[in-house]
Amino acid sequence: MKLNSKGVSPLIATVLLLLVAVGVGAVIWTWTTGFVGKTTSEAGQVTENMATKGSFEITSCTYSGGTLTVKLENTGQIDLNQFRFFAINSDGTTAKTQDETDLDMPAGATAKVTISGLSAKPAKVKAMSLDYTNLTVTADCS
């Protein structure tokens, strides 16, 4: 008895395998370039916001009874919400560091922060945005 087996020739199988591989490669390439392009665009937007739209000022710095009161104004066009404050002694050492992670300062708004537990009046206060770490302001507390 003779079996009549029919199948795909090795040449056709090779061509089909190459077509599937090229198709999968094209799908992966399309997804990758779209993803990288979107991520790069978003990073560019964050950098632009930081460079051109973000700014704030320390409008006052007062010390009384171991507590430093710092007033800020968001002079930029973007919201700032998280800050790190440094109370700096006259010799340049940091007397105290304090994070304020829920400080809501929309564009144009002001806020007040108190730093307590200081043993002496600091010479300066430094405020750094944790949203955009290149935004840093230092003011004298004299």
JSON list of C-alpha atoms in Angstrom, two decimals:
[
{"chain": "A", "resi": 1, "resn": "MET", "atom": "CA", "xyz": [0.00, 0.00, 0.00]},
{"chain": "A", "resi": 2, "resn": "LYS", "atom": "CA", "xyz": [1.38, 3.33, -1.03]},
{"chain": "A", "resi": 3, "resn": "LEU", "atom": "CA", "xyz": [0.69, 6.45, 1.04]},
{"chain": "A", "resi": 4, "resn": "ASN", "atom": "CA", "xyz": [-0.11, 9.53, -0.88]},
{"chain": "A", "resi": 5, "resn": "SER", "atom": "CA", "xyz": [1.06, 12.24, 1.46]},
{"chain": "A", "resi": 6, "resn": "LYS", "atom": "CA", "xyz": [0.84, 15.76, 0.34]},
{"chain": "A", "resi": 7, "resn": "GLY", "atom": "CA", "xyz": [2.36, 18.64, 2.21]},
{"chain": "A", "resi": 8, "resn": "VAL", "atom": "CA", "xyz": [3.89, 22.01, 1.73]},
{"chain": "A", "resi": 9, "resn": "SER", "atom": "CA", "xyz": [7.13, 21.94, -0.14]},
{"chain": "A", "resi": 10, "resn": "PRO", "atom": "CA", "xyz": [10.21, 23.09, 1.77]},
{"chain": "A", "resi": 11, "resn": "LEU", "atom": "CA", "xyz": [10.56, 26.12, -0.52]},
{"chain": "A", "resi": 12, "resn": "ILE", "atom": "CA", "xyz": [6.99, 27.31, 0.13]},
{"chain": "A", "resi": 13, "resn": "ALA", "atom": "CA", "xyz": [7.42, 26.69, 3.88]},
{"chain": "A", "resi": 14, "resn": "THR", "atom": "CA", "xyz": [10.59, 28.78, 3.92]},
{"chain": "A", "resi": 15, "resn": "VAL", "atom": "CA", "xyz": [8.91, 31.64, 2.05]},
{"chain": "A", "resi": 16, "resn": "LEU", "atom": "CA", "xyz": [5.91, 31.58, 4.43]},
{"chain": "A", "resi": 17, "resn": "LEU", "atom": "CA", "xyz": [8.20, 31.55, 7.46]},
{"chain": "A", "resi": 18, "resn": "LEU", "atom": "CA", "xyz": [10.11, 34.56, 6.13]},
{"chain": "A", "resi": 19, "resn": "LEU", "atom": "CA", "xyz": [6.87, 36.46, 5.45]},
{"chain": "A", "resi": 20, "resn": "VAL", "atom": "CA", "xyz": [5.61, 35.81, 8.99]},
{"chain": "A", "resi": 21, "resn": "ALA", "atom": "CA", "xyz": [8.96, 36.90, 10.47]},
{"chain": "A", "resi": 22, "resn": "VAL", "atom": "CA", "xyz": [8.98, 40.11, 8.41]},
{"chain": "A", "resi": 23, "resn": "GLY", "atom": "CA", "xyz": [5.37, 40.83, 9.42]},
{"chain": "A", "resi": 24, "resn": "VAL", "atom": "CA", "xyz": [6.08, 40.35, 13.12]},
{"chain": "A", "resi": 25, "resn": "GLY", "atom": "CA", "xyz": [9.21, 42.50, 12.81]},
{"chain": "A", "resi": 26, "resn": "ALA", "atom": "CA", "xyz": [7.20, 45.27, 11.14]},
{"chain": "A", "resi": 27, "resn": "VAL", "atom": "CA", "xyz": [4.60, 45.24, 13.93]},
{"chain": "A", "resi": 28, "resn": "ILE", "atom": "CA", "xyz": [7.29, 45.39, 16.62]},
{"chain": "A", "resi": 29, "resn": "TRP", "atom": "CA", "xyz": [9.13, 48.18, 14.79]},
{"chain": "A", "resi": 30, "resn": "THR", "atom": "CA", "xyz": [5.93, 50.24, 14.44]},
{"chain": "A", "resi": 31, "resn": "TRP", "atom": "CA", "xyz": [5.05, 49.83, 18.11]},
{"chain": "A", "resi": 32, "resn": "THR", "atom": "CA", "xyz": [8.59, 50.62, 19.29]},
{"chain": "A", "resi": 33, "resn": "THR", "atom": "CA", "xyz": [8.98, 53.79, 17.22]},
{"chain": "A", "resi": 34, "resn": "GLY", "atom": "CA", "xyz": [5.56, 55.04, 18.35]},
{"chain": "A", "resi": 35, "resn": "PHE", "atom": "CA", "xyz": [6.32, 54.32, 22.00]},
{"chain": "A", "resi": 36, "resn": "VAL", "atom": "CA", "xyz": [9.78, 55.91, 21.91]},
{"chain": "A", "resi": 37, "resn": "GLY", "atom": "CA", "xyz": [8.46, 58.94, 20.03]},
{"chain": "A", "resi": 38, "resn": "LYS", "atom": "CA", "xyz": [5.67, 59.46, 22.56]},
{"chain": "A", "resi": 39, "resn": "THR", "atom": "CA", "xyz": [7.99, 59.04, 25.55]},
{"chain": "A", "resi": 40, "resn": "THR", "atom": "CA", "xyz": [10.53, 61.45, 24.06]},
{"chain": "A", "resi": 41, "resn": "SER", "atom": "CA", "xyz": [7.77, 63.98, 23.38]},
{"chain": "A", "resi": 42, "resn": "GLU", "atom": "CA", "xyz": [6.50, 63.76, 26.97]},
{"chain": "A", "resi": 43, "resn": "ALA", "atom": "CA", "xyz": [10.01, 64.19, 28.37]},
{"chain": "A", "resi": 44, "resn": "GLY", "atom": "CA", "xyz": [10.48, 67.23, 26.13]},
{"chain": "A", "resi": 45, "resn": "GLN", "atom": "CA", "xyz": [7.25, 68.75, 27.46]},
{"chain": "A", "resi": 46, "resn": "VAL", "atom": "CA", "xyz": [8.36, 68.28, 31.08]},
{"chain": "A", "resi": 47, "resn": "THR", "atom": "CA", "xyz": [11.71, 69.90, 30.28]},
{"chain": "A", "resi": 48, "resn": "GLU", "atom": "CA", "xyz": [9.99, 72.81, 28.53]},
{"chain": "A", "resi": 49, "resn": "ASN", "atom": "CA", "xyz": [7.65, 73.32, 31.49]},
{"chain": "A", "resi": 50, "resn": "MET", "atom": "CA", "xyz": [10.56, 73.33, 33.89]},
{"chain": "A", "resi": 51, "resn": "ALA", "atom": "CA", "xyz": [12.68, 75.69, 31.81]},
{"chain": "A", "resi": 52, "resn": "THR", "atom": "CA", "xyz": [10.10, 78.23, 30.71]},
{"chain": "A", "resi": 53, "resn": "LYS", "atom": "CA", "xyz": [6.96, 77.93, 32.80]},
{"chain": "A", "resi": 54, "resn": "GLY", "atom": "CA", "xyz": [8.10, 77.03, 36.32]},
{"chain": "A", "resi": 55, "resn": "SER", "atom": "CA", "xyz": [9.29, 79.58, 38.86]},
{"chain": "A", "resi": 56, "resn": "PHE", "atom": "CA", "xyz": [8.67, 80.61, 42.44]},
{"chain": "A", "resi": 57, "resn": "GLU", "atom": "CA", "xyz": [9.95, 83.12, 44.98]},
{"chain": "A", "resi": 58, "resn": "ILE", "atom": "CA", "xyz": [10.48, 83.19, 48.72]},
{"chain": "A", "resi": 59, "resn": "THR", "atom": "CA", "xyz": [8.63, 86.37, 49.66]},
{"chain": "A", "resi": 60, "resn": "SER", "atom": "CA", "xyz": [9.48, 86.34, 53.37]},
{"chain": "A", "resi": 61, "resn": "CYS", "atom": "CA", "xyz": [11.42, 84.43, 55.97]},
{"chain": "A", "resi": 62, "resn": "THR", "atom": "CA", "xyz": [10.85, 85.11, 59.68]},
{"chain": "A", "resi": 63, "resn": "TYR", "atom": "CA", "xyz": [12.22, 83.40, 62.80]},
{"chain": "A", "resi": 64, "resn": "SER", "atom": "CA", "xyz": [10.58, 83.34, 66.21]},
{"chain": "A", "resi": 65, "resn": "GLY", "atom": "CA", "xyz": [11.05, 80.98, 69.16]},
{"chain": "A", "resi": 66, "resn": "GLY", "atom": "CA", "xyz": [12.69, 78.11, 67.29]},
{"chain": "A", "resi": 67, "resn": "THR", "atom": "CA", "xyz": [10.30, 78.27, 64.34]},
{"chain": "A", "resi": 68, "resn": "LEU", "atom": "CA", "xyz": [11.07, 79.58, 60.87]},
{"chain": "A", "resi": 69, "resn": "THR", "atom": "CA", "xyz": [8.11, 80.76, 58.80]},
{"chain": "A", "resi": 70, "resn": "VAL", "atom": "CA", "xyz": [8.67, 80.84, 55.04]},
{"chain": "A", "resi": 71, "resn": "LYS", "atom": "CA", "xyz": [6.22, 82.37, 52.58]},
{"chain": "A", "resi": 72, "resn": "LEU", "atom": "CA", "xyz": [6.34, 81.35, 48.91]},
{"chain": "A", "resi": 73, "resn": "GLU", "atom": "CA", "xyz": [4.73, 82.65, 45.75]},
{"chain": "A", "resi": 74, "resn": "ASN", "atom": "CA", "xyz": [4.34, 80.59, 42.59]},
{"chain": "A", "resi": 75, "resn": "THR", "atom": "CA", "xyz": [5.33, 83.13, 39.92]},
{"chain": "A", "resi": 76, "resn": "GLY", "atom": "CA", "xyz": [5.29, 80.59, 37.09]},
{"chain": "A", "resi": 77, "resn": "GLN", "atom": "CA", "xyz": [2.60, 79.17, 34.85]},
{"chain": "A", "resi": 78, "resn": "ILE", "atom": "CA", "xyz": [2.52, 75.60, 36.18]},
{"chain": "A", "resi": 79, "resn": "ASP", "atom": "CA", "xyz": [1.36, 74.06, 39.46]},
{"chain": "A", "resi": 80, "resn": "LEU", "atom": "CA", "xyz": [3.99, 73.24, 42.08]},
{"chain": "A", "resi": 81, "resn": "ASN", "atom": "CA", "xyz": [3.08, 70.81, 44.85]},
{"chain": "A", "resi": 82, "resn": "GLN", "atom": "CA", "xyz": [6.16, 69.35, 46.50]},
{"chain": "A", "resi": 83, "resn": "PHE", "atom": "CA", "xyz": [9.10, 71.16, 48.06]},
{"chain": "A", "resi": 84, "resn": "ARG", "atom": "CA", "xyz": [12.17, 70.50, 50.17]},
{"chain": "A", "resi": 85, "resn": "PHE", "atom": "CA", "xyz": [13.29, 73.27, 52.52]},
{"chain": "A", "resi": 86, "resn": "PHE", "atom": "CA", "xyz": [16.77, 73.77, 53.98]},
{"chain": "A", "resi": 87, "resn": "ALA", "atom": "CA", "xyz": [17.41, 76.07, 56.95]},
{"chain": "A", "resi": 88, "resn": "ILE", "atom": "CA", "xyz": [21.04, 77.11, 56.46]},
{"chain": "A", "resi": 89, "resn": "ASN", "atom": "CA", "xyz": [23.32, 78.44, 59.22]},
{"chain": "A", "resi": 90, "resn": "SER", "atom": "CA", "xyz": [25.72, 81.36, 58.72]},
{"chain": "A", "resi": 91, "resn": "ASP", "atom": "CA", "xyz": [28.66, 78.93, 58.36]},
{"chain": "A", "resi": 92, "resn": "GLY", "atom": "CA", "xyz": [26.89, 77.20, 55.44]},
{"chain": "A", "resi": 93, "resn": "THR", "atom": "CA", "xyz": [25.85, 74.06, 57.30]},
{"chain": "A", "resi": 94, "resn": "THR", "atom": "CA", "xyz": [22.27, 72.85, 57.10]},
{"chain": "A", "resi": 95, "resn": "ALA", "atom": "CA", "xyz": [20.44, 73.27, 60.40]},
{"chain": "A", "resi": 96, "resn": "LYS", "atom": "CA", "xyz": [17.33, 71.39, 59.28]},
{"chain": "A", "resi": 97, "resn": "THR", "atom": "CA", "xyz": [15.78, 69.85, 56.18]},
{"chain": "A", "resi": 98, "resn": "GLN", "atom": "CA", "xyz": [12.04, 69.48, 55.78]},
{"chain": "A", "resi": 99, "resn": "ASP", "atom": "CA", "xyz": [9.91, 68.06, 52.97]},
{"chain": "A", "resi": 100, "resn": "GLU", "atom": "CA", "xyz": [6.46, 69.41, 52.19]},
{"chain": "A", "resi": 101, "resn": "THR", "atom": "CA", "xyz": [4.88, 66.91, 49.79]},
{"chain": "A", "resi": 102, "resn": "ASP", "atom": "CA", "xyz": [1.28, 68.10, 49.85]},
{"chain": "A", "resi": 103, "resn": "LEU", "atom": "CA", "xyz": [1.77, 71.83, 49.41]},
{"chain": "A", "resi": 104, "resn": "ASP", "atom": "CA", "xyz": [-0.76, 72.84, 46.75]},
{"chain": "A", "resi": 105, "resn": "MET", "atom": "CA", "xyz": [0.46, 75.92, 44.86]},
{"chain": "A", "resi": 106, "resn": "PRO", "atom": "CA", "xyz": [-1.28, 76.55, 41.55]},
{"chain": "A", "resi": 107, "resn": "ALA", "atom": "CA", "xyz": [0.17, 79.23, 39.29]},
{"chain": "A", "resi": 108, "resn": "GLY", "atom": "CA", "xyz": [-0.06, 82.62, 41.01]},
{"chain": "A", "resi": 109, "resn": "ALA", "atom": "CA", "xyz": [-0.83, 81.19, 44.47]},
{"chain": "A", "resi": 110, "resn": "THR", "atom": "CA", "xyz": [1.02, 81.73, 47.74]},
{"chain": "A", "resi": 111, "resn": "ALA", "atom": "CA", "xyz": [1.77, 79.33, 50.58]},
{"chain": "A", "resi": 112, "resn": "LYS", "atom": "CA", "xyz": [3.22, 79.42, 54.08]},
{"chain": "A", "resi": 113, "resn": "VAL", "atom": "CA", "xyz": [5.50, 76.76, 55.56]},
{"chain": "A", "resi": 114, "resn": "THR", "atom": "CA", "xyz": [6.75, 76.49, 59.13]},
{"chain": "A", "resi": 115, "resn": "ILE", "atom": "CA", "xyz": [9.99, 74.77, 60.03]},
{"chain": "A", "resi": 116, "resn": "SER", "atom": "CA", "xyz": [10.15, 74.14, 63.76]},
{"chain": "A", "resi": 117, "resn": "GLY", "atom": "CA", "xyz": [12.75, 72.70, 66.10]},
{"chain": "A", "resi": 118, "resn": "LEU", "atom": "CA", "xyz": [15.54, 75.14, 65.24]},
{"chain": "A", "resi": 119, "resn": "SER", "atom": "CA", "xyz": [17.99, 76.09, 68.00]},
{"chain": "A", "resi": 120, "resn": "ALA", "atom": "CA", "xyz": [19.02, 79.40, 66.40]},
{"chain": "A", "resi": 121, "resn": "LYS", "atom": "CA", "xyz": [17.96, 81.75, 63.65]},
{"chain": "A", "resi": 122, "resn": "PRO", "atom": "CA", "xyz": [19.24, 80.49, 60.29]},
{"chain": "A", "resi": 123, "resn": "ALA", "atom": "CA", "xyz": [21.05, 82.87, 57.95]},
{"chain": "A", "resi": 124, "resn": "LYS", "atom": "CA", "xyz": [19.28, 81.59, 54.84]},
{"chain": "A", "resi": 125, "resn": "VAL", "atom": "CA", "xyz": [16.50, 79.34, 53.68]},
{"chain": "A", "resi": 126, "resn": "LYS", "atom": "CA", "xyz": [16.64, 77.33, 50.48]},
{"chain": "A", "resi": 127, "resn": "ALA", "atom": "CA", "xyz": [13.53, 75.92, 48.79]},
{"chain": "A", "resi": 128, "resn": "MET", "atom": "CA", "xyz": [13.73, 73.29, 46.07]},
{"chain": "A", "resi": 129, "resn": "SER", "atom": "CA", "xyz": [10.80, 72.05, 44.03]},
{"chain": "A", "resi": 130, "resn": "LEU", "atom": "CA", "xyz": [10.54, 68.26, 44.13]},
{"chain": "A", "resi": 131, "resn": "ASP", "atom": "CA", "xyz": [8.31, 68.40, 41.04]},
{"chain": "A", "resi": 132, "resn": "TYR", "atom": "CA", "xyz": [11.04, 70.10, 38.99]},
{"chain": "A", "resi": 133, "resn": "THR", "atom": "CA", "xyz": [14.33, 69.70, 40.87]},
{"chain": "A", "resi": 134, "resn": "ASN", "atom": "CA", "xyz": [16.14, 72.40, 38.88]},
{"chain": "A", "resi": 135, "resn": "LEU", "atom": "CA", "xyz": [13.81, 75.01, 40.38]},
{"chain": "A", "resi": 136, "resn": "THR", "atom": "CA", "xyz": [15.63, 76.20, 43.50]},
{"chain": "A", "resi": 137, "resn": "VAL", "atom": "CA", "xyz": [15.48, 79.53, 45.33]},
{"chain": "A", "resi": 138, "resn": "THR", "atom": "CA", "xyz": [17.58, 80.77, 48.26]},
{"chain": "A", "resi": 139, "resn": "ALA", "atom": "CA", "xyz": [16.72, 83.80, 50.41]},
{"chain": "A", "resi": 140, "resn": "ASP", "atom": "CA", "xyz": [18.35, 85.59, 53.35]},
{"chain": "A", "resi": 141, "resn": "CYS", "atom": "CA", "xyz": [16.56, 85.39, 56.69]},
{"chain": "A", "resi": 142, "resn": "SER", "atom": "CA", "xyz": [18.10, 88.48, 58.23]}
]
